[in-house]
Amino acid sequence: MDNQFPSPAGSAELELCWERLARQQPQCGFGQLGICCRNCAMGPCRIDPFGEGPQLGVCGADADTITARNFLRMVAVGASAHSDHGRAVAETLIKVARKEAPGYQIRDEYKLVKLALELGLEPKNLTVEELALKVGQWAQNQFGQQEGELFFLRRAPLKRYDLWKKLGIVPRGIDREVVEALHRTHMGTDQEYHSLMSQASRCALSDGWGGSMIATELQDVLFGIPQPMVSQVNFQVLKKDTVNIIVHGHEPLLSEMIVVAAEEPDLIQKAREKGARGINIAGICCTANEILMRHGIPLMGNFLNQETAITTGAVDLMAVDIQCIMQSLPAIAACYHTKIVTTSDKARIPGAVHVQFTEETALEKARELVRQAIENFGQRKGKPVDLPGEEVDLVAGFSHETIAYLLGGMFRSSYRPLNDNIIGGRIRGVAGVVGCNNCKVEHDSGHLTVVKELVHNDVLVLQTGCSAIASARAGLLDPVKGLDYCGQGLREVCEAVGIPPVLHLGSCVDNSRILVAAAAVVREGGLGDDLSDLPVAGAAPEWMSEKAISIGQYFVASGVFTVFGVTFPVLGGRNLTHYLFHEVENELGGRWAFEPDPKKMAGLMLAHIDKQRKKLGIDKARERILFDMAMRREL
Ligand code: SF4
Ligand code: MSK
């Protein structure tokens, strides 16, 4: 519960999330265990976890049903958030194709054509716009599709796809699975926890291999496939003498335009006239990750930095879009000069200024926001600015395509070197460490303990979201400094290829890149024929969002061992907990685990990776060969 930052520059009385958490104590134990239900007006009902009080709700629902319904609702909300993000990108692509979105362009025609060919479209004789329209409309249809199956499921290994079919959990359409999840949790509908969990898998798969994947793919088409680039992270990326704009949330649609507007000479001139050296943009949360990956815009911080960013006194305007935005921001900003601007009709906050973003007027609105920030710079009027810490260098921008290029080269891009190094034992396994901050845990400490322990034990770590920002701040995304944390085997590979031991793959929707990369590793051969055969594990050490539950469930349903820290939302349903932590592995090949101690969490992941290596017959120590220059060149 530590706030590692200095007290706010403007007011000693200001309450931040840590103080509000303290005021919430003691938090409801029934809620923490997932055994309260308010799904109908005969409730709210709660189950006594000690077995002495009521064991059934008024309708007869037991602890497993109640926890399963609550869990499924979390998956549905998480999947809807990611997928609605994907829908917005599809709509933008369509508007760009119809020339209704001035300011945007299709930056990656190569990815558009590649995607079109995968979809079975014939790009020949079509203009880029005509092709983009077809791809955008295809994506839109994936949301409303009523029958059949989502297209991207076929990117999974055949064995996995067949398993999903056999289990009857193939998602039909994205919206349909979210709606059915909500329907099943209505009072008196699905009251069998296995059945509810099947829908949790189907709904979560419609996120990971559906809505999130659509968001990632189409953002790459519109804004370009990320390429590795150098940037910085920390409070120091804000500058005392520039107009500072923070973009925060998840969608890159408006922030891309803010980046364009901030480079326009007349706006820079205006900023200078106000006494600023220039216009500076920095990001928080996943909007930050999106524009970091494609423009190298620096990271101010992650989820738990959104309030402390304002308390630096250096933020002239914070533009927020959707998800993970605290309602407290306008109240905190009121103690400073910062202007909080909401930009999505889906995410309004009392006390914030609202500037409605539309694709048709995006650049115009972006300029308006930059102008407001410039005006507001004048309101600082010599008030104290406190920028703690140091700027830390990082390299980000690792899409699944660029990882293949880096490993295999532009002309034979391939995951073969990765597979060979896993088989040879230089790389023990691969871990996805993702997810939020949670103020119940010391800021970033869960992420950093897990990641450092993994790389020390030769596990290559793939990251997204706020977890990646935590590692960036600790220097783990620096290809030189990051090596200090590595075991010898991982270090040799990272040195040879020139990558950090922790690869930043992007925002929360970009967890879909991890799925695609894992499928490519299976396809490359030598490590089994399903995702569940791989020596890989997933973790969200400091999760807080319902989106994390959806991500966890689609990882588990894709065959991945997945550990969450902080708390786990079904612990009051004993049978359900046993099912998710143990039995489900027999069906899906993946399973959940809960471990609040990050060191032990890493231990569980390493034990799983070793178990997988043994099953694959690659657990025997091989003779260690140090790479000479010729071998490095070959790699
Ligand atoms: Fe209680 Fe059942 Fe209504 Fe839930 S659905 S509030 S358990 S009566
Ligand atoms: S922003 S979902 S706090 S990772 Fe994607 Fe961070 Fe979690 Fe939001």
XYZ file of C-alpha atoms and ligand atoms in Angstrom:
651
model
C 0.000 0.000 0.000
C 2.995 2.255 -0.383
C 2.834 5.476 -2.271
C 6.449 5.648 -3.394
C 6.123 9.227 -4.601
C 6.673 12.476 -2.745
C 3.686 14.252 -1.311
C 1.805 16.278 -3.885
C 3.411 19.550 -4.809
C 0.277 21.620 -4.221
C -1.634 20.199 -1.281
C -0.674 18.078 1.684
C -4.368 17.209 2.184
C -4.920 15.661 -1.197
C -6.159 12.073 -1.139
C -4.825 9.677 -3.739
C -5.878 6.065 -4.352
C -3.694 4.735 -1.522
C -5.435 6.948 1.029
C -8.844 6.065 -0.400
C -7.938 2.386 -0.135
C -7.058 2.892 3.518
C -10.440 4.555 4.074
C -12.158 1.538 2.496
C -10.800 -0.828 5.164
C -12.036 -3.306 6.087
C -13.187 -4.255 2.605
C -16.068 -6.703 2.272
C -14.864 -10.287 2.732
C -17.875 -11.711 0.891
C -17.056 -9.540 -2.097
C -13.403 -10.563 -2.032
C -14.370 -14.241 -2.103
C -16.961 -13.670 -4.837
C -19.834 -15.072 -2.764
C -22.269 -12.198 -2.800
C -24.984 -11.965 -5.419
C -27.264 -9.088 -6.323
C -28.508 -10.492 -9.597
C -32.145 -10.147 -8.556
C -34.297 -8.176 -6.138
C -34.790 -11.116 -3.746
C -31.157 -10.480 -2.814
C -28.580 -9.330 -2.178
C -27.608 -12.781 -0.942
C -24.360 -13.963 0.506
C -22.907 -17.329 1.415
C -21.183 -17.893 4.736
C -17.634 -19.031 3.876
C -17.260 -20.708 7.293
C -20.205 -23.040 6.690
C -22.148 -21.869 9.728
C -24.521 -19.378 8.145
C -26.517 -19.577 4.900
C -25.101 -21.780 2.162
C -27.752 -20.932 -0.420
C -29.143 -17.708 -1.834
C -32.899 -17.077 -1.719
C -33.297 -18.739 -5.140
C -31.222 -21.735 -4.035
C -28.017 -20.688 -5.828
C -24.943 -22.112 -4.095
C -21.444 -20.676 -3.692
C -20.135 -22.262 -6.895
C -22.987 -20.902 -8.972
C -22.690 -17.429 -7.486
C -18.906 -17.231 -7.917
C -19.118 -18.699 -11.427
C -21.780 -16.195 -12.464
C -19.739 -13.319 -11.047
C -16.620 -14.589 -12.809
C -18.455 -14.930 -16.123
C -19.764 -11.371 -15.788
C -16.188 -10.174 -15.297
C -15.102 -12.015 -18.435
C -18.031 -10.528 -20.368
C -17.203 -6.976 -19.268
C -13.511 -7.442 -20.044
C -14.228 -8.957 -23.448
C -16.720 -6.198 -24.258
C -14.177 -3.479 -23.382
C -11.429 -4.930 -25.575
C -13.831 -5.779 -28.353
C -15.561 -2.404 -28.423
C -12.088 -0.941 -28.823
C -11.621 -3.243 -31.838
C -14.992 -2.173 -33.241
C -13.988 1.507 -33.022
C -10.823 0.769 -35.008
C -12.845 -1.106 -37.661
C -15.220 1.851 -37.949
C -12.275 4.211 -38.344
C -10.745 2.033 -41.060
C -14.054 2.106 -42.955
C -14.264 5.892 -42.653
C -10.666 6.248 -43.852
C -11.498 4.017 -46.828
C -14.495 6.214 -47.611
C -12.367 9.350 -47.213
C -14.558 10.501 -44.341
C -11.718 10.727 -41.812
C -9.308 13.474 -42.902
C -5.985 13.324 -41.108
C -5.828 9.523 -41.073
C -4.168 7.390 -43.697
C -3.433 3.730 -44.208
C 0.176 3.611 -43.095
C 0.804 -0.076 -43.640
C -0.423 -1.205 -47.047
C 1.744 -4.322 -46.737
C -0.140 -5.452 -43.640
C -3.461 -4.584 -45.284
C -2.695 -6.747 -48.315
C -1.340 -9.577 -46.149
C -4.471 -9.514 -44.024
C -6.730 -9.337 -47.076
C -5.031 -12.374 -48.594
C -5.440 -14.261 -45.311
C -9.151 -13.412 -45.406
C -9.386 -14.800 -48.929
C -9.944 -11.397 -50.519
C -8.436 -10.689 -53.916
C -6.444 -7.448 -53.728
C -5.750 -7.380 -57.467
C -7.650 -4.622 -59.297
C -8.687 -2.960 -56.031
C -7.438 0.383 -54.787
C -5.991 0.542 -51.271
C -9.200 2.246 -50.116
C -11.434 -0.403 -51.717
C -9.431 -3.128 -50.052
C -9.485 -1.317 -46.702
C -13.260 -0.976 -46.967
C -13.648 -4.712 -47.512
C -11.343 -5.556 -44.598
C -13.106 -3.039 -42.329
C -16.531 -4.422 -43.219
C -15.303 -7.971 -42.681
C -14.113 -6.935 -39.208
C -17.418 -5.267 -38.395
C -19.243 -8.439 -39.357
C -17.158 -10.462 -36.910
C -18.868 -8.540 -34.099
C -22.434 -9.105 -35.234
C -21.966 -12.592 -36.683
C -24.666 -14.963 -35.389
C -23.460 -18.331 -36.667
C -20.280 -20.084 -37.700
C -17.018 -19.180 -36.016
C -14.646 -16.259 -35.663
C -12.089 -16.150 -38.446
C -8.883 -15.679 -36.452
C -9.427 -18.927 -34.531
C -7.829 -20.643 -37.489
C -4.550 -18.898 -36.589
C -4.326 -21.286 -33.639
C -2.619 -24.668 -34.094
C -4.992 -27.214 -35.632
C -4.947 -29.389 -32.528
C -6.101 -26.445 -30.378
C -8.795 -25.502 -32.844
C -10.058 -29.098 -32.933
C -10.118 -29.154 -29.121
C -12.222 -25.983 -29.000
C -14.613 -27.578 -31.495
C -14.792 -30.795 -29.497
C -15.519 -28.862 -26.299
C -18.140 -26.722 -28.033
C -16.474 -23.440 -27.048
C -15.785 -21.996 -30.483
C -17.070 -18.404 -30.403
C -19.685 -17.656 -33.054
C -19.693 -13.864 -33.036
C -18.111 -11.417 -30.581
C -21.244 -9.572 -29.505
C -23.183 -12.813 -29.370
C -20.831 -14.382 -26.845
C -20.882 -11.312 -24.587
C -24.678 -11.168 -24.697
C -25.007 -14.895 -24.041
C -22.628 -14.620 -21.092
C -24.838 -11.924 -19.574
C -27.996 -13.896 -20.350
C -26.662 -17.027 -18.688
C -25.941 -15.087 -15.503
C -29.502 -13.761 -15.220
C -31.348 -15.113 -12.212
C -32.570 -18.636 -12.773
C -30.703 -19.312 -16.022
C -27.361 -21.186 -16.090
C -26.785 -22.592 -12.607
C -24.062 -25.168 -13.233
C -20.534 -23.929 -12.810
C -18.933 -26.133 -15.496
C -21.440 -24.852 -17.992
C -20.891 -21.249 -16.914
C -17.131 -21.751 -17.306
C -17.579 -23.117 -20.832
C -19.245 -19.858 -21.734
C -16.444 -17.993 -19.939
C -13.973 -19.716 -22.275
C -16.080 -19.062 -25.355
C -16.587 -15.417 -24.449
C -12.909 -14.894 -23.553
C -11.779 -16.557 -26.798
C -13.997 -14.099 -28.663
C -11.852 -11.408 -27.035
C -8.314 -12.786 -27.499
C -8.779 -14.384 -30.919
C -11.553 -11.926 -31.867
C -12.036 -8.364 -30.682
C -8.523 -7.791 -29.347
C -6.915 -9.380 -32.389
C -9.032 -7.240 -34.697
C -7.988 -4.133 -32.737
C -4.302 -5.033 -33.026
C -4.395 -5.997 -36.691
C -6.377 -2.984 -37.876
C -4.370 -0.539 -35.762
C -1.271 -1.917 -37.470
C -2.923 -1.299 -40.849
C -3.902 2.262 -39.929
C -0.876 3.326 -37.926
C 1.843 0.871 -38.943
C 3.322 -2.343 -37.545
C 5.435 -1.343 -34.522
C 9.192 -1.400 -35.053
C 11.766 -1.406 -32.266
C 12.511 2.149 -31.199
C 14.238 3.924 -28.377
C 12.307 6.032 -25.914
C 12.236 7.003 -22.238
C 10.052 6.506 -19.197
C 9.394 8.238 -15.859
C 8.252 11.570 -14.411
C 11.294 13.219 -15.969
C 9.858 12.814 -19.466
C 7.673 15.783 -18.488
C 9.667 18.968 -18.889
C 9.533 22.059 -16.723
C 9.817 24.387 -19.707
C 7.497 22.771 -22.262
C 3.759 22.515 -22.667
C 3.095 19.013 -21.319
C 0.183 16.966 -22.629
C -0.565 13.529 -21.229
C -2.654 11.050 -23.179
C -4.227 8.324 -21.066
C -6.587 5.422 -21.672
C -6.525 2.813 -24.420
C -7.498 3.853 -27.930
C -4.797 5.403 -30.122
C -7.326 6.981 -32.477
C -7.220 10.502 -31.023
C -3.719 10.371 -29.542
C -2.302 9.626 -33.012
C -3.796 12.924 -34.138
C -2.515 14.764 -31.044
C 0.981 13.595 -32.008
C 0.448 15.080 -35.487
C -1.001 18.351 -34.154
C 1.810 18.843 -31.629
C 4.323 18.877 -34.477
C 2.559 21.595 -36.470
C 4.793 24.687 -36.719
C 2.045 27.246 -35.983
C 1.094 25.460 -32.741
C 4.750 25.160 -31.728
C 5.099 28.884 -32.433
C 2.053 29.596 -30.244
C 3.627 27.586 -27.425
C 6.839 29.615 -27.765
C 4.881 32.845 -27.627
C 3.550 31.664 -24.261
C 7.100 31.164 -23.025
C 7.343 27.379 -23.525
C 10.275 25.708 -25.269
C 7.939 23.458 -27.229
C 5.084 20.960 -26.987
C 5.794 17.713 -25.224
C 3.581 14.605 -25.218
C 3.830 11.704 -22.801
C 1.521 8.794 -22.105
C -0.044 6.778 -19.321
C -1.483 3.256 -19.507
C -2.212 1.675 -22.868
C -2.763 4.809 -24.945
C 0.839 5.441 -23.926
C 1.887 2.000 -25.101
C 0.160 2.483 -28.458
C 1.950 5.722 -29.327
C 5.207 4.548 -27.794
C 5.199 1.513 -30.067
C 4.711 3.507 -33.256
C 6.191 6.960 -32.559
C 8.560 6.489 -29.635
C 6.490 8.939 -27.548
C 7.810 8.581 -23.967
C 5.953 6.873 -21.153
C 5.043 9.006 -18.150
C 3.964 5.932 -16.244
C 1.373 3.259 -15.685
C -2.042 2.973 -14.027
C -0.976 4.097 -10.546
C 0.787 7.157 -11.964
C -2.316 8.846 -13.316
C -2.959 10.798 -10.124
C 0.683 11.372 -9.187
C 1.321 12.734 -12.690
C -0.986 15.654 -11.897
C 0.669 16.244 -8.540
C 3.952 17.041 -10.307
C 2.399 20.379 -11.252
C 3.827 19.928 -14.765
C 0.808 18.569 -16.629
C -0.981 21.246 -18.624
C -3.615 18.963 -20.094
C -4.512 15.307 -19.694
C -6.636 13.907 -22.532
C -8.343 10.649 -21.597
C -10.208 8.253 -23.847
C -11.553 4.933 -22.499
C -10.866 2.455 -19.656
C -8.692 2.589 -16.520
C -9.262 6.305 -15.928
C -9.899 7.230 -12.284
C -12.883 9.424 -11.522
C -10.685 11.285 -9.041
C -8.658 13.037 -11.760
C -10.728 16.249 -12.064
C -10.776 16.705 -8.268
C -7.002 16.323 -8.065
C -6.507 18.515 -11.125
C -8.595 21.214 -9.414
C -5.753 21.605 -6.880
C -3.352 22.339 -9.728
C -3.656 24.050 -13.081
C -4.144 20.784 -15.016
C -7.081 20.471 -17.369
C -8.703 17.047 -17.642
C -10.408 16.477 -20.994
C -12.624 13.494 -21.715
C -12.890 12.669 -25.406
C -15.178 9.640 -25.694
C -18.910 9.703 -25.310
C -18.523 6.275 -23.661
C -16.340 7.672 -20.867
C -17.534 10.929 -19.315
C -16.328 12.154 -15.907
C -17.998 14.852 -13.802
C -15.783 17.909 -13.538
C -13.829 17.178 -16.721
C -14.081 19.259 -19.872
C -15.567 17.167 -22.673
C -14.305 17.529 -26.229
C -16.085 14.923 -28.307
C -13.755 13.053 -30.621
C -15.033 11.844 -33.989
C -13.013 10.403 -36.830
C -14.378 13.085 -39.138
C -13.014 15.889 -36.952
C -10.130 14.118 -35.199
C -7.285 16.366 -36.345
C -9.338 19.490 -35.709
C -10.176 18.282 -32.164
C -6.561 17.306 -31.563
C -5.490 20.853 -32.492
C -8.150 22.206 -30.141
C -6.729 20.120 -27.295
C -3.176 21.238 -28.036
C -4.344 24.883 -28.095
C -6.063 24.387 -24.722
C -2.862 22.916 -23.303
C -0.845 25.882 -24.584
C -3.316 28.292 -22.993
C -3.138 26.352 -19.765
C 0.674 26.416 -19.695
C 0.267 30.100 -18.874
C -1.707 29.140 -15.746
C 1.343 27.507 -14.116
C 2.566 30.990 -13.223
C 5.682 29.824 -11.479
C 3.904 27.283 -9.257
C 6.213 24.480 -8.055
C 6.967 21.632 -10.407
C 8.302 18.432 -8.886
C 9.565 15.718 -11.240
C 11.010 12.898 -9.112
C 13.212 10.057 -10.311
C 15.338 9.792 -13.409
C 14.565 9.353 -17.060
C 15.186 5.716 -18.025
C 15.926 4.534 -21.582
C 13.973 1.711 -23.139
C 13.480 -0.102 -26.418
C 9.912 -1.036 -27.314
C 7.989 -1.911 -30.463
C 8.167 -5.688 -30.694
C 5.257 -6.953 -32.769
C 5.107 -10.650 -33.568
C 6.258 -9.719 -37.077
C 9.307 -7.780 -35.891
C 10.315 -10.548 -33.493
C 10.365 -12.929 -36.450
C 12.405 -10.448 -38.538
C 14.867 -9.864 -35.727
C 15.363 -13.551 -35.151
C 15.342 -14.768 -38.715
C 16.186 -11.737 -40.827
C 14.048 -9.735 -43.235
C 14.184 -12.320 -46.018
C 13.731 -15.448 -43.944
C 11.869 -14.092 -40.961
C 11.217 -17.012 -38.700
C 10.865 -18.222 -35.160
C 13.362 -21.046 -35.860
C 16.227 -19.471 -33.878
C 13.894 -19.029 -30.886
C 12.726 -22.629 -31.068
C 16.311 -23.858 -31.448
C 17.438 -21.871 -28.432
C 14.540 -23.200 -26.352
C 15.270 -26.747 -27.461
C 18.993 -26.227 -26.836
C 18.272 -24.877 -23.355
C 19.800 -21.423 -23.712
C 16.276 -20.108 -23.329
C 14.434 -22.123 -20.680
C 11.006 -20.945 -21.751
C 8.870 -17.933 -22.559
C 6.572 -16.060 -20.189
C 3.887 -13.467 -20.782
C 3.807 -11.079 -17.814
C 1.012 -8.583 -18.285
C -1.702 -6.550 -16.618
C -2.357 -3.677 -14.327
C -1.170 -2.089 -11.111
C -3.267 -2.523 -8.012
C -2.812 -0.148 -5.075
C -3.116 -3.139 -2.716
C 0.411 -4.030 -3.853
C 3.484 -1.818 -3.628
C 3.569 -0.059 -6.972
C 5.296 -2.263 -9.620
C 6.921 -4.538 -7.035
C 4.929 -7.614 -8.098
C 5.795 -7.168 -11.777
C 9.451 -6.500 -11.142
C 10.013 -9.406 -8.758
C 8.403 -11.851 -11.174
C 10.137 -10.505 -14.282
C 13.602 -10.305 -12.686
C 13.279 -13.826 -11.328
C 12.222 -15.154 -14.735
C 14.971 -13.516 -16.793
C 17.523 -14.523 -14.169
C 16.410 -18.082 -14.854
C 16.771 -17.715 -18.645
C 13.103 -17.151 -19.410
C 12.415 -14.684 -22.228
C 9.638 -12.360 -21.057
C 6.966 -10.858 -23.317
C 5.025 -7.951 -21.851
C 2.112 -5.647 -22.516
C 0.113 -3.028 -20.646
C 1.128 -1.493 -17.347
C 3.384 -4.438 -16.563
C 5.647 -3.494 -19.478
C 5.799 0.089 -18.211
C 6.909 -1.197 -14.787
C 9.772 -3.123 -16.400
C 10.692 -0.152 -18.548
C 11.081 2.007 -15.460
C 13.420 -0.586 -13.930
C 15.664 -0.645 -17.020
C 14.619 -4.141 -18.089
C 13.670 -2.918 -21.581
C 17.164 -1.549 -22.114
C 19.110 -3.969 -24.379
C 22.323 -3.220 -22.466
C 21.249 -2.674 -18.850
C 18.603 -5.389 -19.109
C 21.371 -7.943 -19.650
C 22.541 -7.453 -16.053
C 19.413 -9.264 -14.894
C 19.759 -12.239 -17.263
C 20.909 -15.769 -16.735
C 23.878 -16.738 -18.918
C 21.876 -18.523 -21.634
C 19.325 -15.784 -22.158
C 22.087 -13.193 -22.054
C 23.961 -14.896 -24.896
C 20.876 -14.918 -27.100
C 19.907 -11.321 -26.290
C 23.463 -10.120 -26.914
C 23.659 -11.978 -30.206
C 20.340 -10.650 -31.503
C 20.589 -7.227 -29.840
C 17.295 -7.388 -27.971
C 16.439 -6.781 -24.322
C 15.438 -9.834 -22.263
C 11.983 -8.317 -21.846
C 10.096 -7.543 -25.047
C 7.373 -4.897 -24.957
C 4.610 -6.009 -27.322
C 2.173 -3.156 -26.741
C -1.148 -2.451 -25.102
C -3.700 -4.743 -23.456
C -5.364 -5.631 -26.790
C -1.890 -6.560 -28.037
C -1.905 -9.641 -25.843
C -3.274 -11.034 -29.089
C 0.293 -10.622 -30.436
C 1.444 -13.099 -27.777
C -1.141 -15.616 -29.023
C 0.000 -15.201 -32.624
C 3.673 -15.468 -31.638
C 2.972 -18.624 -29.600
C 1.087 -20.164 -32.546
C 4.060 -19.334 -34.798
C 6.417 -21.099 -32.364
C 4.241 -24.233 -32.525
C 4.127 -24.032 -36.335
C 7.918 -23.705 -36.471
C 8.184 -27.213 -35.050
C 10.119 -29.115 -32.429
C 8.103 -27.970 -29.413
C 4.952 -30.058 -29.677
C 1.863 -29.518 -31.747
C -0.334 -27.435 -29.484
C 0.014 -24.246 -27.438
C -0.391 -26.365 -24.308
C 2.801 -28.278 -25.211
C 5.026 -25.195 -25.075
C 7.321 -24.366 -22.143
C 5.448 -21.132 -21.521
C 3.493 -19.542 -18.685
C 1.482 -16.365 -18.139
C 1.057 -14.026 -15.178
C -0.690 -10.854 -14.047
C 1.010 -10.080 -10.713
C -0.869 -6.844 -9.932
C -4.137 -7.207 -11.847
C -7.201 -5.134 -11.033
C -9.293 -4.867 -14.217
C -12.057 -7.174 -15.457
C -10.181 -7.141 -18.766
C -7.377 -9.010 -17.003
C -9.828 -11.787 -16.107
C -10.904 -12.058 -19.731
C -7.238 -12.150 -20.822
C -6.436 -14.797 -18.198
C -9.372 -16.929 -19.283
C -8.437 -16.801 -22.976
C -4.854 -17.711 -22.084
C -6.105 -20.684 -20.043
C -8.543 -21.692 -22.805
C -5.623 -21.467 -25.243
C -3.685 -23.978 -23.131
C -1.487 -21.684 -21.032
C -0.712 -22.019 -17.314
C -1.697 -18.600 -15.923
C -0.993 -17.210 -12.439
C -2.656 -14.150 -10.923
C -1.533 -12.243 -7.860
C -3.293 -9.880 -5.400
C -6.545 -11.814 -5.077
C -8.667 -14.261 -7.040
C -12.368 -13.617 -7.481
C -13.852 -17.109 -6.995
C -12.145 -18.365 -3.838
C -15.481 -18.617 -1.989
C -16.676 -21.271 -4.468
C -14.597 -24.252 -3.402
C -15.586 -26.613 -6.210
C -15.217 -23.912 -8.833
C -11.808 -22.921 -7.456
C -10.641 -26.542 -7.545
C -11.935 -26.859 -11.081
C -10.132 -23.712 -12.325
C -6.892 -24.446 -10.473
C -6.693 -28.162 -11.274
C -9.369 -30.077 -13.210
C -9.682 -27.657 -16.112
C -6.162 -28.605 -17.219
C -7.453 -32.031 -18.237
C -9.884 -30.334 -20.620
C -8.017 -27.286 -21.880
C -4.352 -28.077 -21.235
C -4.068 -24.756 -19.390
C -5.138 -23.813 -15.898
C -5.341 -20.936 -13.443
C -3.282 -20.459 -10.285
C -3.331 -17.796 -7.593
C -0.179 -16.751 -5.746
C 0.101 -13.336 -4.074
C 3.832 -13.711 -3.317
C 5.597 -12.692 -6.565
C 8.721 -14.722 -5.829
C 6.608 -17.851 -5.377
C 4.612 -16.870 -8.465
C 7.794 -16.926 -10.539
C 8.646 -20.266 -8.910
C 5.323 -21.737 -10.043
C 5.926 -20.486 -13.568
C 9.440 -21.934 -13.674
C 8.201 -25.264 -12.316
C 5.553 -25.377 -15.041
C 8.098 -24.488 -17.742
C 10.378 -27.272 -16.482
C 7.473 -29.738 -16.453
C 6.756 -28.868 -20.079
C 10.420 -29.234 -21.019
C 10.444 -32.673 -19.457
C 7.346 -33.706 -21.370
C 8.975 -32.518 -24.589
C 12.161 -34.431 -23.737
C 14.306 -31.286 -23.778
C 15.025 -31.174 -20.061
C 18.457 -32.782 -20.167
C 21.338 -30.356 -19.715
C 23.222 -29.904 -22.945
C 26.835 -29.030 -23.334
C 27.137 -25.254 -23.066
C 28.805 -23.679 -26.059
C 29.766 -20.040 -25.856
C 28.844 -18.121 -28.999
C 31.768 -16.948 -31.099
C 31.351 -14.182 -33.671
C 30.573 -16.551 -36.567
C 27.829 -18.248 -34.550
C 26.392 -14.884 -33.582
C 26.302 -13.851 -37.216
C 24.548 -17.048 -38.134
C 21.969 -16.501 -35.388
Fe -30.055 -14.096 -4.264
Fe -30.490 -15.852 -6.257
Fe -31.287 -13.320 -6.521
Fe -28.683 -13.899 -6.514
S -30.172 -14.522 -8.039
S -29.664 -12.219 -5.430
S -28.596 -15.624 -5.081
S -32.012 -14.801 -5.021
S -4.022 -0.013 -18.921
S -6.226 -2.787 -18.077
S -4.457 -0.922 -15.824
S -2.771 -3.079 -17.839
Fe -4.331 -1.359 -20.313
Fe -2.977 -0.971 -17.333
Fe -4.612 -2.928 -16.691
Fe -5.584 -0.731 -17.603
